[in-house]
PDB file of C-alpha atoms in Angstrom:
ATOM      1  CA  MET A   6     173.935 172.535-172.301  1.00 71.00           C
ATOM      2  CA  LYS A   7     172.266 176.240-171.652  1.00 80.00           C
ATOM      3  CA  ARG A   8     172.761 178.383-169.038  1.00 84.00           C
ATOM      4  CA  THR A   9     170.763 178.844-166.197  1.00 87.00           C
ATOM      5  CA  HIS A  10     167.706 181.297-166.708  1.00 91.00           C
ATOM      6  CA  PRO A  11     167.102 183.752-164.535  1.00 92.00           C
ATOM      7  CA  SER A  12     163.377 182.747-164.304  1.00 95.00           C
ATOM      8  CA  ALA A  13     164.679 179.330-162.942  1.00 94.00           C
ATOM      9  CA  ILE A  14     166.973 181.033-160.367  1.00 95.00           C
ATOM     10  CA  VAL A  15     163.705 183.567-159.105  1.00 96.00           C
ATOM     11  CA  ALA A  16     160.934 180.287-159.307  1.00 97.00           C
ATOM     12  CA  ALA A  17     163.351 177.734-157.168  1.00 97.00           C
ATOM     13  CA  VAL A  18     163.871 181.021-155.135  1.00 97.00           C
ATOM     14  CA  LEU A  19     160.084 181.425-154.412  1.00 97.00           C
ATOM     15  CA  ALA A  20     159.438 177.591-154.079  1.00 97.00           C
ATOM     16  CA  GLY A  21     161.556 177.284-151.814  1.00 97.00           C
ATOM     17  CA  ILE A  22     160.328 180.400-149.186  1.00 97.00           C
ATOM     18  CA  VAL A  23     156.937 178.909-149.867  1.00 97.00           C
ATOM     19  CA  ILE A  24     158.151 175.123-148.593  1.00 96.00           C
ATOM     20  CA  GLY A  25     160.108 176.680-146.038  1.00 95.00           C
ATOM     21  CA  TYR A  26     157.256 178.989-144.770  1.00 96.00           C
ATOM     22  CA  LEU A  27     154.601 176.062-145.346  1.00 96.00           C
ATOM     23  CA  VAL A  28     156.587 173.301-143.455  1.00 95.00           C
ATOM     24  CA  ASP A  29     157.625 175.262-140.685  1.00 94.00           C
ATOM     25  CA  LEU A  30     153.673 176.536-140.504  1.00 94.00           C
ATOM     26  CA  PHE A  31     152.691 172.628-140.709  1.00 96.00           C
ATOM     27  CA  ILE A  32     154.889 171.350-137.949  1.00 95.00           C
ATOM     28  CA  VAL A  33     154.317 174.139-135.920  1.00 92.00           C
ATOM     29  CA  SER A  34     150.637 173.556-135.974  1.00 93.00           C
ATOM     30  CA  ALA A  35     150.672 169.746-135.377  1.00 95.00           C
ATOM     31  CA  GLY A  36     152.335 170.876-132.428  1.00 92.00           C
ATOM     32  CA  GLY A  37     155.765 170.449-132.733  1.00 91.00           C
ATOM     33  CA  LYS A  38     158.815 172.397-133.186  1.00 90.00           C
ATOM     34  CA  ALA A  39     160.013 174.891-135.508  1.00 88.00           C
ATOM     35  CA  ILE A  40     163.125 174.336-138.147  1.00 89.00           C
ATOM     36  CA  VAL A  41     165.964 176.187-137.158  1.00 89.00           C
ATOM     37  CA  PRO A  42     168.600 175.094-139.484  1.00 93.00           C
ATOM     38  CA  PRO A  43     172.263 174.588-138.121  1.00 94.00           C
ATOM     39  CA  ILE A  44     174.684 177.263-138.319  1.00 94.00           C
ATOM     40  CA  SER A  45     177.009 174.005-140.331  1.00 96.00           C
ATOM     41  CA  LEU A  46     174.814 173.945-143.360  1.00 96.00           C
ATOM     42  CA  ALA A  47     175.458 177.354-143.800  1.00 95.00           C
ATOM     43  CA  ILE A  48     179.070 177.157-143.493  1.00 96.00           C
ATOM     44  CA  THR A  49     179.141 173.371-145.983  1.00 97.00           C
ATOM     45  CA  LEU A  50     176.951 175.777-148.311  1.00 97.00           C
ATOM     46  CA  VAL A  51     179.686 178.051-148.856  1.00 97.00           C
ATOM     47  CA  GLY A  52     182.164 175.228-148.775  1.00 97.00           C
ATOM     48  CA  VAL A  53     180.553 173.577-151.637  1.00 97.00           C
ATOM     49  CA  ALA A  54     180.504 176.874-153.601  1.00 97.00           C
ATOM     50  CA  ALA A  55     183.885 176.615-152.891  1.00 97.00           C
ATOM     51  CA  ILE A  56     184.936 173.352-154.534  1.00 97.00           C
ATOM     52  CA  VAL A  57     182.018 174.213-157.430  1.00 96.00           C
ATOM     53  CA  VAL A  58     184.464 177.049-158.379  1.00 96.00           C
ATOM     54  CA  ALA A  59     187.533 175.222-157.836  1.00 96.00           C
ATOM     55  CA  LEU A  60     186.787 172.036-160.001  1.00 94.00           C
ATOM     56  CA  ALA A  61     185.215 175.067-162.601  1.00 92.00           C
ATOM     57  CA  TRP A  62     188.602 176.787-162.716  1.00 91.00           C
ATOM     58  CA  PRO A  63     190.971 174.242-164.921  1.00 88.00           C
ATOM     59  CA  ILE A  64     188.289 174.436-167.581  1.00 87.00           C
ATOM     60  CA  ARG A  65     188.383 178.353-167.584  1.00 85.00           C
ATOM     61  CA  ARG A  66     192.090 178.598-167.584  1.00 83.00           C
ATOM     62  CA  ALA A  67     191.892 175.462-170.726  1.00 82.00           C
ATOM     63  CA  VAL A  68     189.385 177.099-172.826  1.00 78.00           C
ATOM     64  CA  LYS A  69     190.806 180.659-172.082  1.00 78.00           C
ATOM     65  CA  GLN A  70     194.499 180.443-173.024  1.00 76.00           C
ATOM     66  CA  ARG A  71     193.718 177.622-176.026  1.00 64.00           C
ATOM     67  CA  ALA A  72     195.910 175.068-173.652  1.00 57.00           C
ATOM     68  CA  THR A  73     198.143 172.509-175.345  1.00 60.00           C
ATOM     69  CA  LYS A  74     197.154 170.133-172.599  1.00 69.00           C
ATOM     70  CA  HIS A  75     193.895 167.802-173.748  1.00 75.00           C
ATOM     71  CA  LEU A  76     190.905 168.888-171.477  1.00 77.00           C
ATOM     72  CA  ASP A  77     188.392 165.567-170.701  1.00 81.00           C
ATOM     73  CA  PRO A  78     184.931 166.336-172.468  1.00 82.00           C
ATOM     74  CA  PHE A  79     183.324 164.568-170.031  1.00 89.00           C
ATOM     75  CA  ARG A  80     184.944 166.316-167.527  1.00 88.00           C
ATOM     76  CA  ALA A  81     184.025 169.141-168.519  1.00 87.00           C
ATOM     77  CA  MET A  82     180.454 168.796-168.718  1.00 90.00           C
ATOM     78  CA  ARG A  83     180.258 167.264-165.097  1.00 93.00           C
ATOM     79  CA  THR A  84     181.300 170.203-164.165  1.00 93.00           C
ATOM     80  CA  ALA A  85     178.935 172.318-166.025  1.00 91.00           C
ATOM     81  CA  VAL A  86     176.252 170.390-164.535  1.00 94.00           C
ATOM     82  CA  LEU A  87     177.075 170.317-161.111  1.00 95.00           C
ATOM     83  CA  ALA A  88     177.567 173.633-161.545  1.00 95.00           C
ATOM     84  CA  LYS A  89     174.168 174.342-163.109  1.00 95.00           C
ATOM     85  CA  ALA A  90     172.907 172.006-160.230  1.00 95.00           C
ATOM     86  CA  SER A  91     174.104 173.817-157.097  1.00 96.00           C
ATOM     87  CA  ALA A  92     172.960 177.311-159.059  1.00 96.00           C
ATOM     88  CA  VAL A  93     169.942 176.027-158.899  1.00 96.00           C
ATOM     89  CA  SER A  94     170.206 174.156-155.569  1.00 97.00           C
ATOM     90  CA  GLY A  95     171.558 177.233-154.022  1.00 97.00           C
ATOM     91  CA  ALA A  96     168.931 179.442-154.899  1.00 97.00           C
ATOM     92  CA  LEU A  97     166.156 176.349-153.184  1.00 97.00           C
ATOM     93  CA  LEU A  98     168.543 176.518-150.382  1.00 97.00           C
ATOM     94  CA  LEU A  99     168.287 180.647-150.225  1.00 97.00           C
ATOM     95  CA  GLY A 100     164.432 180.459-150.791  1.00 97.00           C
ATOM     96  CA  PHE A 101     163.760 178.031-148.030  1.00 97.00           C
ATOM     97  CA  GLY A 102     165.996 180.345-145.257  1.00 96.00           C
ATOM     98  CA  LEU A 103     164.365 183.033-146.061  1.00 96.00           C
ATOM     99  CA  GLY A 104     161.394 181.255-145.536  1.00 96.00           C
ATOM    100  CA  VAL A 105     161.785 179.708-141.878  1.00 94.00           C
ATOM    101  CA  ALA A 106     163.167 183.761-141.270  1.00 93.00           C
ATOM    102  CA  THR A 107     159.659 184.683-142.350  1.00 94.00           C
ATOM    103  CA  PHE A 108     157.903 182.630-140.762  1.00 94.00           C
ATOM    104  CA  LEU A 109     159.764 183.229-137.420  1.00 91.00           C
ATOM    105  CA  LEU A 110     159.362 186.800-137.285  1.00 91.00           C
ATOM    106  CA  THR A 111     155.884 186.876-138.607  1.00 91.00           C
ATOM    107  CA  ARG A 112     154.537 185.025-135.147  1.00 87.00           C
ATOM    108  CA  SER A 113     152.605 187.118-132.717  1.00 85.00           C
ATOM    109  CA  VAL A 114     155.228 185.959-129.695  1.00 85.00           C
ATOM    110  CA  MET A 115     158.830 187.116-131.603  1.00 82.00           C
ATOM    111  CA  PRO A 116     161.474 184.335-130.934  1.00 83.00           C
ATOM    112  CA  PRO A 117     164.862 184.570-129.612  1.00 83.00           C
ATOM    113  CA  PHE A 118     167.016 186.167-131.867  1.00 79.00           C
ATOM    114  CA  GLY A 119     169.036 182.773-131.480  1.00 84.00           C
ATOM    115  CA  THR A 120     166.511 181.072-133.408  1.00 86.00           C
ATOM    116  CA  VAL A 121     165.858 183.420-136.199  1.00 90.00           C
ATOM    117  CA  TRP A 122     169.536 184.055-137.113  1.00 92.00           C
ATOM    118  CA  PRO A 123     170.216 180.531-138.309  1.00 93.00           C
ATOM    119  CA  GLY A 124     167.717 181.109-141.186  1.00 92.00           C
ATOM    120  CA  PHE A 125     169.150 184.225-142.686  1.00 95.00           C
ATOM    121  CA  ALA A 126     172.605 182.255-142.218  1.00 96.00           C
ATOM    122  CA  THR A 127     171.149 179.515-144.309  1.00 96.00           C
ATOM    123  CA  ALA A 128     169.472 181.949-146.796  1.00 96.00           C
ATOM    124  CA  VAL A 129     173.100 183.832-146.982  1.00 97.00           C
ATOM    125  CA  GLY A 130     174.987 180.189-147.611  1.00 97.00           C
ATOM    126  CA  GLY A 131     172.385 179.241-150.045  1.00 96.00           C
ATOM    127  CA  ALA A 132     172.802 182.366-152.332  1.00 97.00           C
ATOM    128  CA  VAL A 133     176.826 181.783-151.836  1.00 98.00           C
ATOM    129  CA  LEU A 134     176.207 178.379-153.709  1.00 97.00           C
ATOM    130  CA  LEU A 135     173.786 180.213-155.592  1.00 97.00           C
ATOM    131  CA  ILE A 136     176.933 182.444-157.014  1.00 97.00           C
ATOM    132  CA  GLY A 137     179.570 180.006-156.885  1.00 96.00           C
ATOM    133  CA  GLY A 138     177.135 177.644-159.319  1.00 95.00           C
ATOM    134  CA  LEU A 139     176.767 180.856-161.745  1.00 95.00           C
ATOM    135  CA  VAL A 140     180.404 181.284-161.986  1.00 95.00           C
ATOM    136  CA  ALA A 141     181.161 177.797-161.785  1.00 94.00           C
ATOM    137  CA  GLU A 142     179.090 177.935-164.925  1.00 92.00           C
ATOM    138  CA  HIS A 143     180.326 180.848-166.704  1.00 90.00           C
ATOM    139  CA  PHE A 144     183.982 179.398-166.575  1.00 88.00           C
ATOM    140  CA  CYS A 145     182.552 176.145-168.275  1.00 85.00           C
ATOM    141  CA  THR A 146     181.238 177.975-171.492  1.00 80.00           C
ATOM    142  CA  LEU A 147     182.994 177.302-174.429  1.00 72.00           C
ATOM    143  CA  PRO A 148     183.720 181.085-176.633  1.00 65.00           C
ATOM    144  CA  PRO A 149     181.411 181.041-179.540  1.00 64.00           C
ATOM    145  CA  ASP A 150     182.953 179.940-182.909  1.00 61.00           C
ATOM    146  CA  ASP A 151     184.346 181.503-185.789  1.00 57.00           C
ATOM    147  CA  THR A 152     181.942 181.516-188.329  1.00 59.00           C
ATOM    148  CA  ASP A 153     183.096 185.122-189.825  1.00 56.00           C
ATOM    149  CA  PRO A 154     182.898 184.985-193.547  1.00 54.00           C
ATOM    150  CA  GLU A 155     186.146 186.162-194.261  1.00 60.00           C
ATOM    151  CA  HIS A 156     187.698 183.396-192.640  1.00 57.00           C
ATOM    152  CA  GLU A 157     185.899 180.362-194.627  1.00 56.00           C
ATOM    153  CA  GLU A 158     187.409 178.762-196.940  1.00 57.00           C
ATOM    154  CA  PRO A 159     185.110 178.742-200.496  1.00 52.00           C
ATOM    155  CA  ALA A 160     183.817 175.740-201.049  1.00 47.00           C
ATOM    156  CA  HIS A 161     185.031 173.332-203.876  1.00 46.00           C
ATOM    157  CA  ALA A 162     183.429 170.932-206.426  1.00 43.00           C
TER     158      ALA A 162
END
């Protein structure tokens, strides 16, 4: 599995900004109330980031220390996939929070501060999840194989 490419992260952030802004725009245009993400969303995102890094830590320890304890490859792969999904989801939620906050700040009538800062809190929570996912993904990366020609055994016929 390849690591998350920076262009995928940038694309997810931009998609989140557009989605957050347009969803709020359509809801308000239809006469509804703008979306204001709850503060519990940001707290949950930080908690998920901590869990993802905690799940990747034993894999890092097994890879770096050349542990004699058997590392389950299925667990390592699941953790790597979870880390990648967390990174992309964090980027999307970072953009969504910024899109909601941008929509609220660009209105002709300035909304109360209590409705704007949860959007920024969601963006911060998404950024923490993004960073946690990237760190966990780094923890699950295997070191390169030793392909030094000096250490290779010559082939015998």
